[in-house]
CSV table of C-alpha atoms in Angstrom, one decimal:
chain,number,residue,atom,x,y,z
A,2,MET,CA,46.9,-35.4,1.0
A,3,LEU,CA,46.1,-34.0,4.3
A,4,LYS,CA,45.0,-30.4,4.4
A,5,GLN,CA,44.6,-28.2,7.4
A,6,HIS,CA,42.1,-25.4,7.6
A,7,LEU,CA,41.9,-22.7,10.2
A,8,GLN,CA,38.3,-21.4,10.6
A,9,PHE,CA,37.2,-18.6,12.8
A,10,LYS,CA,33.5,-18.5,13.9
A,11,LEU,CA,32.0,-15.6,15.7
A,12,SER,CA,29.0,-16.6,17.9
A,13,GLN,CA,27.1,-15.0,20.7
A,14,LYS,CA,25.8,-17.1,23.5
A,15,LEU,CA,23.1,-15.9,25.8
A,16,SER,CA,23.5,-16.6,29.5
A,17,PRO,CA,20.8,-18.6,31.3
A,18,GLN,CA,19.6,-15.4,33.0
A,19,GLN,CA,19.3,-13.6,29.6
A,20,ILE,CA,17.3,-16.5,28.2
A,21,GLN,CA,15.0,-16.3,31.3
A,22,LEU,CA,14.6,-12.6,30.8
A,23,MET,CA,13.6,-13.1,27.1
A,24,LYS,CA,11.1,-15.7,28.2
A,25,LEU,CA,9.6,-13.3,30.8
A,26,ILE,CA,9.3,-10.6,28.1
A,27,GLN,CA,7.4,-12.9,25.8
A,28,LEU,CA,4.8,-13.8,28.5
A,29,PRO,CA,1.4,-12.1,28.2
A,30,THR,CA,-0.2,-10.8,31.4
A,31,GLN,CA,-2.0,-14.0,32.5
A,32,ALA,CA,1.0,-16.3,31.8
A,33,PHE,CA,3.3,-13.8,33.6
A,34,GLU,CA,1.1,-14.0,36.7
A,35,GLN,CA,1.4,-17.8,36.6
A,36,ARG,CA,5.2,-17.5,36.3
A,37,LEU,CA,5.2,-15.0,39.2
A,38,LYS,CA,3.2,-17.4,41.3
A,39,GLN,CA,5.6,-20.2,40.5
A,40,GLU,CA,8.7,-18.2,41.5
A,41,LEU,CA,7.1,-17.1,44.8
A,42,GLU,CA,6.3,-20.8,45.6
A,43,GLU,CA,9.9,-21.9,44.7
A,44,ASN,CA,11.9,-19.1,46.3
A,45,PRO,CA,11.2,-18.4,50.0
A,46,ALA,CA,13.5,-15.4,49.9
A,47,LEU,CA,11.1,-13.7,47.5
A,48,GLU,CA,7.8,-12.3,48.9
A,49,SER,CA,4.9,-10.3,47.5
A,50,GLY,CA,3.3,-7.2,49.0
A,51,LYS,CA,4.9,-4.1,50.5
A,52,ALA,CA,8.0,-4.4,52.5
A,53,GLU,CA,8.6,-2.7,55.8
A,54,ASN,CA,10.7,0.4,55.1
A,55,GLU,CA,13.6,-0.3,57.3
A,56,ASN,CA,17.0,1.3,56.5
A,57,LEU,CA,19.1,-1.7,57.3
A,58,GLU,CA,22.1,-0.3,55.6
A,59,ASP,CA,22.6,2.4,58.3
A,60,ASN,CA,22.8,-0.3,61.0
A,61,TYR,CA,25.1,-2.7,59.1
A,62,ASP,CA,27.7,-0.8,57.1
A,63,ASP,CA,30.7,-3.2,57.5
A,64,THR,CA,31.6,-5.6,54.8
A,65,PHE,CA,31.8,-9.1,55.9
A,66,ASP,CA,35.3,-10.7,55.5
A,67,ASP,CA,35.9,-14.3,56.4
A,68,SER,CA,39.6,-14.3,55.7
A,69,THR,CA,40.5,-14.7,59.4
A,70,ASP,CA,38.4,-17.8,59.8
A,71,SER,CA,40.2,-21.1,60.0
A,72,GLU,CA,37.8,-22.6,57.4
A,73,SER,CA,37.1,-20.7,54.3
A,74,ILE,CA,33.6,-20.9,52.8
A,75,ASN,CA,33.2,-20.7,49.1
A,76,ALA,CA,30.9,-17.7,49.2
A,77,GLU,CA,32.8,-15.7,46.6
A,78,ASP,CA,33.5,-12.9,49.1
A,79,ILE,CA,29.9,-12.4,50.1
A,80,ASN,CA,29.1,-8.8,50.9
A,81,ILE,CA,26.3,-9.2,53.3
A,82,ASP,CA,25.5,-5.5,53.2
A,83,ASP,CA,24.5,-6.0,49.6
A,84,TYR,CA,21.6,-8.1,50.9
A,85,LEU,CA,20.8,-6.0,53.9
A,86,SER,CA,20.4,-2.8,52.0
A,87,ASP,CA,17.2,-0.8,51.5
A,88,ASP,CA,17.0,-2.0,48.0
A,89,GLU,CA,14.2,-4.3,48.9
A,90,ILE,CA,11.6,-1.9,47.4
A,91,PRO,CA,12.3,-1.9,43.7
A,92,GLU,CA,12.5,1.5,42.0
A,93,TYR,CA,9.9,0.6,39.4
A,94,ARG,CA,7.2,0.7,42.1
A,95,THR,CA,7.6,4.5,42.2
A,96,GLN,CA,6.9,4.8,38.5
A,97,THR,CA,3.2,4.6,38.8
A,98,SER,CA,2.5,6.9,35.9
A,99,ASN,CA,3.5,4.2,33.5
A,100,TYR,CA,1.0,1.6,34.8
A,101,SER,CA,-2.7,1.4,35.0
A,102,ALA,CA,-4.4,1.4,38.3
A,103,ASP,CA,-5.4,-2.0,39.7
A,104,ASP,CA,-9.0,-1.1,39.7
A,105,ASP,CA,-8.8,-0.2,36.0
A,106,GLU,CA,-7.8,-3.7,34.9
A,107,LYS,CA,-9.8,-5.1,32.1
A,108,SER,CA,-10.3,-8.8,31.2
A,109,ILE,CA,-12.0,-9.3,27.9
A,110,PRO,CA,-13.1,-12.9,27.3
A,111,TYR,CA,-13.4,-13.8,23.6
A,112,ALA,CA,-14.9,-17.3,24.2
A,113,ALA,CA,-15.9,-19.6,27.0
A,114,GLY,CA,-14.0,-22.6,28.3
A,115,THR,CA,-15.6,-25.9,27.5
A,116,SER,CA,-14.2,-27.8,24.5
A,117,PHE,CA,-16.4,-28.4,21.5
A,118,ASN,CA,-16.2,-32.2,21.9
A,119,GLN,CA,-17.1,-32.1,25.6
A,120,TYR,CA,-20.0,-29.8,24.8
A,121,LEU,CA,-21.5,-32.3,22.3
A,122,ILE,CA,-20.9,-35.3,24.6
A,123,SER,CA,-22.7,-33.5,27.4
A,124,GLN,CA,-25.8,-33.2,25.1
A,125,LEU,CA,-25.6,-36.8,24.1
A,126,ASN,CA,-26.1,-37.7,27.8
A,127,THR,CA,-29.7,-36.4,27.5
A,128,VAL,CA,-30.5,-38.7,24.6
A,129,TYR,CA,-31.8,-42.2,25.0
A,130,LEU,CA,-29.4,-44.6,23.1
A,131,SER,CA,-28.6,-48.3,23.3
A,132,ASP,CA,-25.0,-49.2,24.2
A,133,GLU,CA,-24.1,-49.8,20.6
A,134,GLU,CA,-25.7,-46.5,19.5
A,135,TRP,CA,-24.0,-44.6,22.2
A,136,THR,CA,-20.6,-45.9,21.1
A,137,ILE,CA,-21.3,-45.0,17.5
A,138,ALA,CA,-22.6,-41.6,18.5
A,139,GLU,CA,-19.5,-40.9,20.7
A,140,PHE,CA,-17.3,-42.0,17.8
A,141,LEU,CA,-19.1,-39.7,15.4
A,142,VAL,CA,-18.8,-36.7,17.8
A,143,GLY,CA,-15.0,-37.5,18.0
A,144,SER,CA,-14.9,-37.3,14.2
A,145,VAL,CA,-16.4,-33.7,14.2
A,146,ASP,CA,-13.7,-31.3,13.1
A,147,GLU,CA,-13.1,-27.7,14.4
A,148,SER,CA,-15.5,-26.3,11.8
A,149,GLY,CA,-18.3,-28.6,13.0
A,150,TYR,CA,-18.2,-31.1,10.1
A,151,ILE,CA,-17.7,-34.8,9.7
A,152,ARG,CA,-15.5,-35.0,6.6
A,153,ARG,CA,-14.8,-38.8,6.6
A,154,PRO,CA,-17.0,-41.2,4.6
A,155,LEU,CA,-19.3,-43.4,6.6
A,156,SER,CA,-17.6,-46.5,5.1
A,157,ASP,CA,-14.3,-45.4,6.8
A,158,ILE,CA,-16.1,-44.8,10.1
A,159,MET,CA,-17.7,-48.2,9.8
A,160,ASP,CA,-14.3,-49.8,9.4
A,161,ASP,CA,-12.8,-47.8,12.3
A,162,LEU,CA,-15.6,-48.9,14.6
A,163,ALA,CA,-14.9,-52.5,13.8
A,164,PHE,CA,-11.1,-52.2,14.3
A,165,THR,CA,-11.0,-49.8,17.3
A,166,GLN,CA,-14.3,-50.3,19.1
A,167,ASN,CA,-15.1,-53.9,18.2
A,168,ILE,CA,-18.5,-52.7,16.9
A,169,TYR,CA,-19.6,-54.4,13.7
A,170,THR,CA,-22.4,-52.5,12.1
A,171,ASP,CA,-23.5,-51.2,8.7
A,172,GLU,CA,-23.7,-47.7,7.1
A,173,ASN,CA,-27.5,-47.5,7.5
A,174,THR,CA,-27.2,-47.9,11.2
A,175,ILE,CA,-24.4,-45.3,11.3
A,176,GLU,CA,-26.6,-42.9,9.2
A,177,LYS,CA,-29.5,-43.4,11.6
A,178,VAL,CA,-27.2,-42.4,14.6
A,179,LEU,CA,-25.7,-39.6,12.6
A,180,LYS,CA,-29.2,-38.0,12.2
A,181,ILE,CA,-29.5,-38.1,16.0
A,182,VAL,CA,-26.1,-36.4,16.4
A,183,GLN,CA,-27.1,-33.8,13.9
A,184,GLU,CA,-29.9,-32.8,16.2
A,185,LEU,CA,-27.4,-31.5,18.8
A,186,ASP,CA,-26.5,-27.8,19.1
A,187,PRO,CA,-25.1,-25.7,17.5
A,188,PRO,CA,-27.5,-26.3,14.6
A,189,GLY,CA,-25.8,-27.8,11.6
A,190,VAL,CA,-23.2,-29.7,13.5
A,191,ALA,CA,-22.0,-33.1,12.2
A,192,ALA,CA,-23.0,-32.3,8.7
A,193,ARG,CA,-20.9,-33.9,5.9
A,194,THR,CA,-21.2,-31.1,3.4
A,195,LEU,CA,-22.0,-27.4,3.3
A,196,ASP,CA,-25.5,-27.9,1.8
A,197,GLU,CA,-26.3,-30.5,4.4
A,198,CYS,CA,-25.2,-28.1,7.1
A,199,LEU,CA,-27.4,-25.3,5.9
A,200,ILE,CA,-30.4,-27.6,5.2
A,201,ILE,CA,-30.2,-28.9,8.8
A,202,GLN,CA,-30.3,-25.3,10.1
A,203,LEU,CA,-33.3,-24.4,7.8
A,204,LYS,CA,-35.3,-27.4,9.0
A,205,ARG,CA,-35.1,-26.1,12.6
A,206,LYS,CA,-36.7,-22.8,11.5
A,207,GLU,CA,-40.4,-22.0,11.3
A,208,PRO,CA,-41.6,-23.2,7.9
A,209,THR,CA,-42.4,-19.9,6.2
A,210,PRO,CA,-42.6,-19.6,2.4
A,211,SER,CA,-39.1,-18.1,2.3
A,212,VAL,CA,-37.6,-20.9,4.4
A,213,GLU,CA,-39.4,-23.6,2.3
A,214,LEU,CA,-38.1,-22.0,-0.9
A,215,ALA,CA,-34.6,-21.7,0.5
A,216,THR,CA,-34.7,-25.4,1.5
A,217,ASN,CA,-35.8,-26.5,-1.9
A,218,ILE,CA,-33.0,-24.5,-3.5
A,219,LEU,CA,-30.4,-26.0,-1.3
A,220,GLU,CA,-31.7,-29.6,-1.7
A,221,ARG,CA,-32.3,-29.5,-5.5
A,222,SER,CA,-30.3,-26.6,-7.0
A,223,PHE,CA,-27.3,-26.1,-4.7
A,224,GLU,CA,-24.8,-25.8,-7.6
A,225,GLN,CA,-26.9,-23.1,-9.4
A,226,PHE,CA,-27.2,-21.3,-6.1
A,227,THR,CA,-23.5,-21.3,-5.4
A,228,LYS,CA,-22.8,-20.0,-8.9
A,229,LYS,CA,-25.5,-17.3,-8.4
A,230,HIS,CA,-27.5,-18.3,-11.5
A,231,TYR,CA,-30.4,-16.3,-10.2
A,232,LYS,CA,-32.4,-16.1,-13.4
A,233,LYS,CA,-32.4,-19.8,-13.8
A,234,LEU,CA,-33.6,-20.2,-10.2
A,235,ILE,CA,-36.4,-17.7,-10.7
A,236,ALA,CA,-37.6,-19.7,-13.8
A,237,LYS,CA,-37.2,-23.1,-12.2
A,238,TYR,CA,-39.2,-22.3,-9.1
A,239,ASP,CA,-41.6,-19.8,-10.8
A,240,VAL,CA,-41.0,-17.1,-8.2
A,241,THR,CA,-40.5,-13.4,-8.3
A,242,GLU,CA,-37.1,-11.7,-7.9
A,243,GLU,CA,-38.3,-10.4,-4.5
A,244,GLN,CA,-39.3,-14.0,-3.3
A,245,LEU,CA,-35.9,-15.3,-4.4
A,246,LYS,CA,-34.2,-12.4,-2.6
A,247,ASP,CA,-36.1,-13.3,0.7
A,248,ALA,CA,-35.1,-17.0,0.4
A,249,ILE,CA,-31.5,-16.1,-0.2
A,250,GLY,CA,-31.7,-13.8,2.8
A,251,GLU,CA,-32.8,-16.8,4.9
A,252,ILE,CA,-29.7,-18.7,3.7
A,253,GLU,CA,-27.4,-15.8,4.4
A,254,LYS,CA,-28.4,-15.8,8.0
A,255,LEU,CA,-27.2,-19.4,8.5
A,256,ASN,CA,-23.8,-20.3,10.0
A,257,PRO,CA,-21.6,-22.2,7.5
A,258,LYS,CA,-19.2,-23.2,10.3
A,259,PRO,CA,-21.2,-24.3,13.3
A,260,GLY,CA,-18.0,-25.1,15.2
A,261,GLY,CA,-16.4,-21.8,14.5
A,262,SER,CA,-17.1,-20.3,17.9
A,263,TYR,CA,-14.9,-23.0,19.5
A,264,SER,CA,-11.2,-23.1,19.3
A,265,GLY,CA,-11.0,-26.8,18.6
A,266,ASN,CA,-12.2,-30.2,19.7
A,267,ASN,CA,-9.7,-30.6,22.5
A,268,ARG,CA,-8.4,-27.1,23.2
A,269,MET,CA,-9.6,-24.7,25.9
A,270,VAL,CA,-10.1,-21.2,24.8
A,271,GLU,CA,-8.2,-18.7,26.8
A,272,HIS,CA,-9.4,-15.3,27.9
A,273,VAL,CA,-7.5,-12.4,26.4
A,274,VAL,CA,-6.3,-9.8,28.9
A,275,PRO,CA,-4.9,-6.6,27.3
A,276,ASP,CA,-1.3,-6.0,28.3
A,277,PHE,CA,-1.6,-2.3,27.5
A,278,SER,CA,-4.2,0.4,27.2
A,279,ILE,CA,-4.2,3.4,24.9
A,280,LYS,CA,-6.6,6.3,25.6
A,281,ILE,CA,-7.1,9.6,24.0
A,282,ILE,CA,-7.1,12.4,26.6
A,283,ASP,CA,-7.4,16.0,25.5
A,284,GLY,CA,-6.3,15.0,22.0
A,285,GLU,CA,-3.1,13.3,23.2
A,286,LEU,CA,-2.4,9.5,23.5
A,287,GLU,CA,-1.8,8.0,26.9
A,288,LEU,CA,-0.3,4.6,27.2
A,289,THR,CA,-0.5,2.5,30.4
A,290,LEU,CA,0.8,-1.0,31.1
A,291,ASN,CA,-1.7,-3.3,32.8
A,292,GLY,CA,-1.2,-3.0,36.6
A,293,ARG,CA,-1.0,-6.8,36.9
A,294,ASN,CA,2.4,-6.6,35.2
A,295,ALA,CA,3.7,-4.4,38.1
A,296,PRO,CA,3.6,-6.7,41.2
A,297,GLU,CA,4.9,-5.5,44.6
A,298,LEU,CA,7.8,-7.8,45.4
A,299,HIS,CA,10.6,-7.6,48.0
A,300,VAL,CA,13.3,-9.7,49.6
A,301,SER,CA,12.2,-11.6,52.7
A,302,LYS,CA,13.0,-9.8,55.9
A,303,ASP,CA,13.5,-13.2,57.6
A,304,TYR,CA,16.3,-14.0,55.2
A,305,ASN,CA,17.9,-10.6,55.9
A,306,ASN,CA,17.7,-11.3,59.7
A,307,MET,CA,19.3,-14.7,59.2
A,308,LEU,CA,22.2,-13.0,57.4
A,309,GLN,CA,22.4,-10.5,60.2
A,310,GLY,CA,22.5,-13.2,62.8
A,311,TYR,CA,25.4,-14.8,60.9
A,312,LYS,CA,27.2,-11.5,60.8
A,313,ASP,CA,26.8,-10.8,64.5
A,314,SER,CA,27.9,-14.3,65.7
A,315,LYS,CA,31.5,-14.4,66.8
A,316,GLU,CA,32.0,-18.1,66.1
A,317,LYS,CA,30.9,-19.3,62.7
A,318,SER,CA,30.3,-23.1,62.5
A,319,LYS,CA,30.4,-25.1,59.3
A,320,SER,CA,26.6,-25.6,59.3
A,321,GLN,CA,26.2,-21.8,59.6
A,322,LYS,CA,28.5,-21.3,56.6
A,323,ASP,CA,26.5,-23.8,54.6
A,324,THR,CA,23.3,-22.0,55.5
A,325,VAL,CA,24.7,-18.6,54.5
A,326,LEU,CA,25.6,-20.1,51.1
A,327,PHE,CA,22.0,-21.3,50.6
A,328,ILE,CA,20.6,-17.9,51.7
A,329,LYS,CA,23.0,-16.1,49.3
A,330,GLN,CA,21.7,-18.3,46.4
A,331,LYS,CA,18.1,-17.6,47.3
A,332,LEU,CA,18.7,-13.9,47.7
A,333,ASP,CA,20.6,-13.7,44.4
A,334,ALA,CA,17.7,-15.4,42.7
A,335,ALA,CA,15.1,-13.1,44.4
A,336,LYS,CA,17.0,-9.9,43.6
A,337,TRP,CA,17.6,-11.1,40.0
A,338,PHE,CA,13.9,-11.8,39.5
A,339,ILE,CA,12.8,-8.4,40.9
A,340,ASP,CA,15.3,-6.8,38.5
A,341,ALA,CA,14.2,-8.9,35.6
A,342,ILE,CA,10.6,-7.9,36.2
A,343,LYS,CA,11.7,-4.3,36.2
A,344,GLN,CA,13.6,-4.8,32.9
A,345,ARG,CA,10.5,-6.6,31.5
A,346,GLN,CA,8.3,-3.7,32.3
A,347,GLN,CA,10.7,-1.2,30.9
A,348,THR,CA,11.1,-3.2,27.7
A,349,LEU,CA,7.3,-3.6,27.3
A,350,PHE,CA,6.5,0.0,27.9
A,351,ILE,CA,9.3,1.4,25.7
A,352,THR,CA,8.5,-0.9,22.8
A,353,MET,CA,4.7,-0.2,22.9
A,354,ASN,CA,5.3,3.5,23.4
A,355,THR,CA,7.5,3.6,20.3
A,356,ILE,CA,4.9,1.7,18.3
A,357,MET,CA,2.2,4.1,19.5
A,358,GLU,CA,4.2,7.1,18.4
A,359,TYR,CA,5.1,5.5,15.1
A,360,GLN,CA,1.4,4.8,14.4
A,361,LYS,CA,0.1,8.0,16.1
A,362,GLU,CA,-2.2,9.0,13.3
A,363,TYR,CA,-3.9,5.6,13.4
A,364,PHE,CA,-4.4,5.6,17.2
A,365,LEU,CA,-5.8,9.1,17.1
A,366,THR,CA,-8.3,8.3,14.4
A,367,GLY,CA,-8.9,4.5,14.2
A,368,ASP,CA,-8.6,4.8,10.4
A,369,GLU,CA,-6.6,1.8,9.2
A,370,ARG,CA,-5.6,3.8,6.1
A,371,LYS,CA,-3.5,5.9,8.4
A,372,LEU,CA,-1.3,2.9,9.4
A,373,ARG,CA,2.3,3.5,8.3
A,374,PRO,CA,4.4,0.8,6.8
A,375,MET,CA,6.3,-0.7,9.8
A,376,ILE,CA,8.5,-3.7,10.2
A,377,LEU,CA,10.1,-5.0,13.4
A,378,LYS,CA,13.5,-3.5,12.5
A,379,ASP,CA,11.9,0.0,12.4
A,380,ILE,CA,11.0,-0.2,16.1
A,381,ALA,CA,14.2,-2.2,17.1
A,382,ASP,CA,16.4,0.6,15.6
A,383,GLN,CA,14.6,3.3,17.5
A,384,ILE,CA,14.7,1.6,20.9
A,385,HIS,CA,18.2,0.1,20.3
A,386,MET,CA,17.1,-3.4,21.0
A,387,ASP,CA,17.2,-6.6,19.0
A,388,VAL,CA,14.5,-7.4,16.5
A,389,SER,CA,13.8,-10.7,18.3
A,390,THR,CA,12.9,-8.7,21.5
A,391,VAL,CA,10.4,-6.5,19.6
A,392,SER,CA,9.0,-9.7,18.0
A,393,ARG,CA,8.5,-11.2,21.5
A,394,VAL,CA,6.4,-8.2,22.5
A,395,ALA,CA,4.5,-7.9,19.2
A,396,ASN,CA,3.5,-11.5,18.8
A,397,SER,CA,2.1,-12.2,22.2
A,398,LYS,CA,0.7,-9.0,23.6
A,399,TYR,CA,-2.6,-7.2,23.2
A,400,VAL,CA,-3.5,-3.5,23.5
A,401,ASP,CA,-6.8,-2.1,24.4
A,402,THR,CA,-7.6,0.9,22.2
A,403,PRO,CA,-10.6,3.1,21.6
A,404,TYR,CA,-11.3,0.9,18.6
A,405,GLY,CA,-11.2,-2.5,20.3
A,406,THR,CA,-8.6,-4.9,21.6
A,407,LYS,CA,-5.8,-5.5,19.1
A,408,LEU,CA,-2.9,-8.0,18.8
A,409,ILE,CA,0.1,-5.7,18.5
A,410,LYS,CA,1.6,-7.5,15.5
A,411,GLU,CA,-1.4,-6.4,13.5
A,412,PHE,CA,0.1,-2.9,13.4
A,413,PHE,CA,3.1,-4.2,11.5
A,414,SER,CA,3.0,-4.4,7.7
A,415,GLU,CA,5.2,-4.3,4.6
A,416,SER,CA,5.3,-1.4,2.2
A,417,MET,CA,5.0,-0.7,-1.5
A,418,LYS,CA,5.5,2.4,-3.6
A,419,ASN,CA,2.6,4.5,-4.8
A,420,GLU,CA,2.8,6.6,-8.0
A,421,GLN,CA,4.5,9.4,-6.1
A,422,GLY,CA,7.2,7.1,-5.0
A,423,GLU,CA,6.1,7.2,-1.4
A,424,ASP,CA,6.0,4.1,0.9
A,425,VAL,CA,2.5,3.1,1.7
A,426,SER,CA,1.4,0.2,4.0
A,427,THR,CA,-0.1,-2.9,2.5
A,428,ARG,CA,-2.7,-2.6,5.3
A,429,GLU,CA,-3.6,0.7,3.8
A,430,ILE,CA,-4.1,-0.8,0.3
A,431,LYS,CA,-6.2,-3.6,1.7
A,432,LYS,CA,-8.4,-1.2,3.5
A,433,ILE,CA,-8.9,0.8,0.4
A,434,LEU,CA,-9.6,-2.4,-1.6
A,435,GLU,CA,-12.1,-3.4,1.1
A,436,THR,CA,-13.8,0.0,0.8
A,437,VAL,CA,-14.0,-0.1,-3.0
A,438,ILE,CA,-15.6,-3.6,-2.9
A,439,GLY,CA,-18.0,-2.5,-0.1
A,440,GLU,CA,-19.2,0.4,-2.3
A,441,GLU,CA,-19.5,-1.6,-5.6
A,442,GLU,CA,-22.8,-2.2,-7.3
A,443,LYS,CA,-23.8,-5.6,-5.9
A,444,LYS,CA,-25.7,-6.6,-9.1
A,445,LYS,CA,-22.5,-6.1,-11.1
A,446,PRO,CA,-19.6,-6.7,-8.7
A,447,LEU,CA,-16.1,-5.6,-9.8
A,448,THR,CA,-13.7,-8.2,-11.2
A,449,ASP,CA,-10.0,-8.3,-10.0
A,450,ASP,CA,-9.0,-6.6,-13.3
A,451,LYS,CA,-11.4,-3.7,-12.7
A,452,LEU,CA,-10.3,-3.5,-9.1
A,453,ALA,CA,-6.7,-3.2,-10.2
A,454,LYS,CA,-7.6,-0.4,-12.6
A,455,ILE,CA,-9.5,1.5,-9.8
A,456,LEU,CA,-6.6,1.2,-7.4
A,457,LYS,CA,-4.2,2.4,-10.1
A,458,GLU,CA,-6.5,5.5,-10.6
A,459,LYS,CA,-6.2,6.1,-6.9
A,460,GLY,CA,-2.4,6.1,-7.1
A,461,TYR,CA,-1.7,2.4,-6.2
A,462,PRO,CA,-0.3,0.6,-9.2
A,463,ILE,CA,-0.6,-3.0,-8.3
A,464,ALA,CA,-1.1,-6.1,-10.5
A,465,ARG,CA,-4.3,-8.0,-10.8
A,466,ARG,CA,-2.7,-11.1,-9.1
A,467,THR,CA,-1.7,-8.9,-6.2
A,468,VAL,CA,-5.3,-7.6,-5.9
A,469,ALA,CA,-6.5,-11.3,-5.9
A,470,LYS,CA,-4.0,-12.1,-3.2
A,471,TYR,CA,-5.1,-9.2,-1.0
A,472,ARG,CA,-8.8,-10.0,-1.6
A,473,GLU,CA,-8.3,-13.6,-0.5
A,474,GLN,CA,-6.4,-12.4,2.6
A,475,LEU,CA,-9.4,-10.2,3.4
A,476,GLY,CA,-11.7,-13.3,3.1
A,477,ILE,CA,-13.6,-11.6,0.2
A,478,PRO,CA,-14.8,-14.0,-2.5
A,479,VAL,CA,-14.5,-13.5,-6.3
A,480,ALA,CA,-16.9,-11.2,-8.1
A,481,ARG,CA,-19.2,-13.9,-9.3
A,482,LEU,CA,-19.8,-15.1,-5.7
A,483,ARG,CA,-20.4,-11.5,-4.5
A,484,LYS,CA,-23.2,-11.0,-6.9
A,485,GLN,CA,-26.6,-10.2,-5.4
A,486,ILE,CA,-30.0,-9.9,-7.1
């Protein structure tokens, strides 16, 4: 039996220009500058810098009408005066109070730009190795992960060398080359385990009694050390509590992730340029948008002159008409891009200003406990924009505050109810949890159960498993591993 169904589907399609605008909004400052450079290179009708302030509209106030021509050009009733107007200088350039001065721009690099793998290879070039040893060493460096470790067994590396490099060797030879690679910087690189990583670093230090005791503990009693069985260690090595404390102090100075300062083996680390700046002036918050987001753009005067020449000519040839169509397309694109930049700046400023006002207490004090629960919809509803637009601003933009440079999405958090039935930010609870743990007695650290009871006493009734989740998100270990002597 054949059945017919009538189904209605409501869908919204974005125009190509709307999609381009969304992409522009998403771009942080540096990427926006690259996009701007690309547009200037591709569209000769768009120029940077200040335009000459000529009021062309006064001179050319007639609308072009080609209806009397024998040949019609498909120019969709081009109004040349639309392109010859004084609208070359965008309105947003007069709104200087919203943007930071060019000489006040800040570029804050978080890391330098050589990949971890390249950094290690450059050091290998200073070591004398045979051809075979060099190939093995280069392969080992390629096996170092982003934390600085080699996680794969040497037997697997031996097989890979045979299959991919045509190098037939044994584990002892690989181990010998590995020791050479482990002499590279940063100290501890190319270790296979945490204890090996720490021991490599200790052996580069001056051999003081504390360093020697720390090395012995890591080499012979690593499990007891990780479980913080301090009394057993004092008895085993016949040392005082103070001597053990000094040795542990040496270990705590070491870097468990020697590759952590790099973004990855093959990635370059980008500099972070704040897109906004928030300052406190006379007790009030002042928001500025990085001046690099407000470029001076105008439509090319030459392209306007070409249109004027077409308008003044009495006889209009086919080639002239083809040219004016090309000019119109380029001028349309230039005007749209200038308008899109204006919309981008307005969207960025309005969104960040609303976030700033919403979290005013935090920005005035820097106290994370003052952060209000805030989700994307809260801001979207206030500025009457889509949640996706707010997300594009929050996920890719940074703001320079009196308390450091922050990723905007960090100010968003879910909420929960306190005992008074008020919404409180999960960020606020995490900050209180962090404070409680920071003030605990280190010889008797608080278990998750005890932490849950303390938070409940402070008016935050959350379960032990939620405490454990927040503690892990903060990167804080369990009570046993926080224990100190």
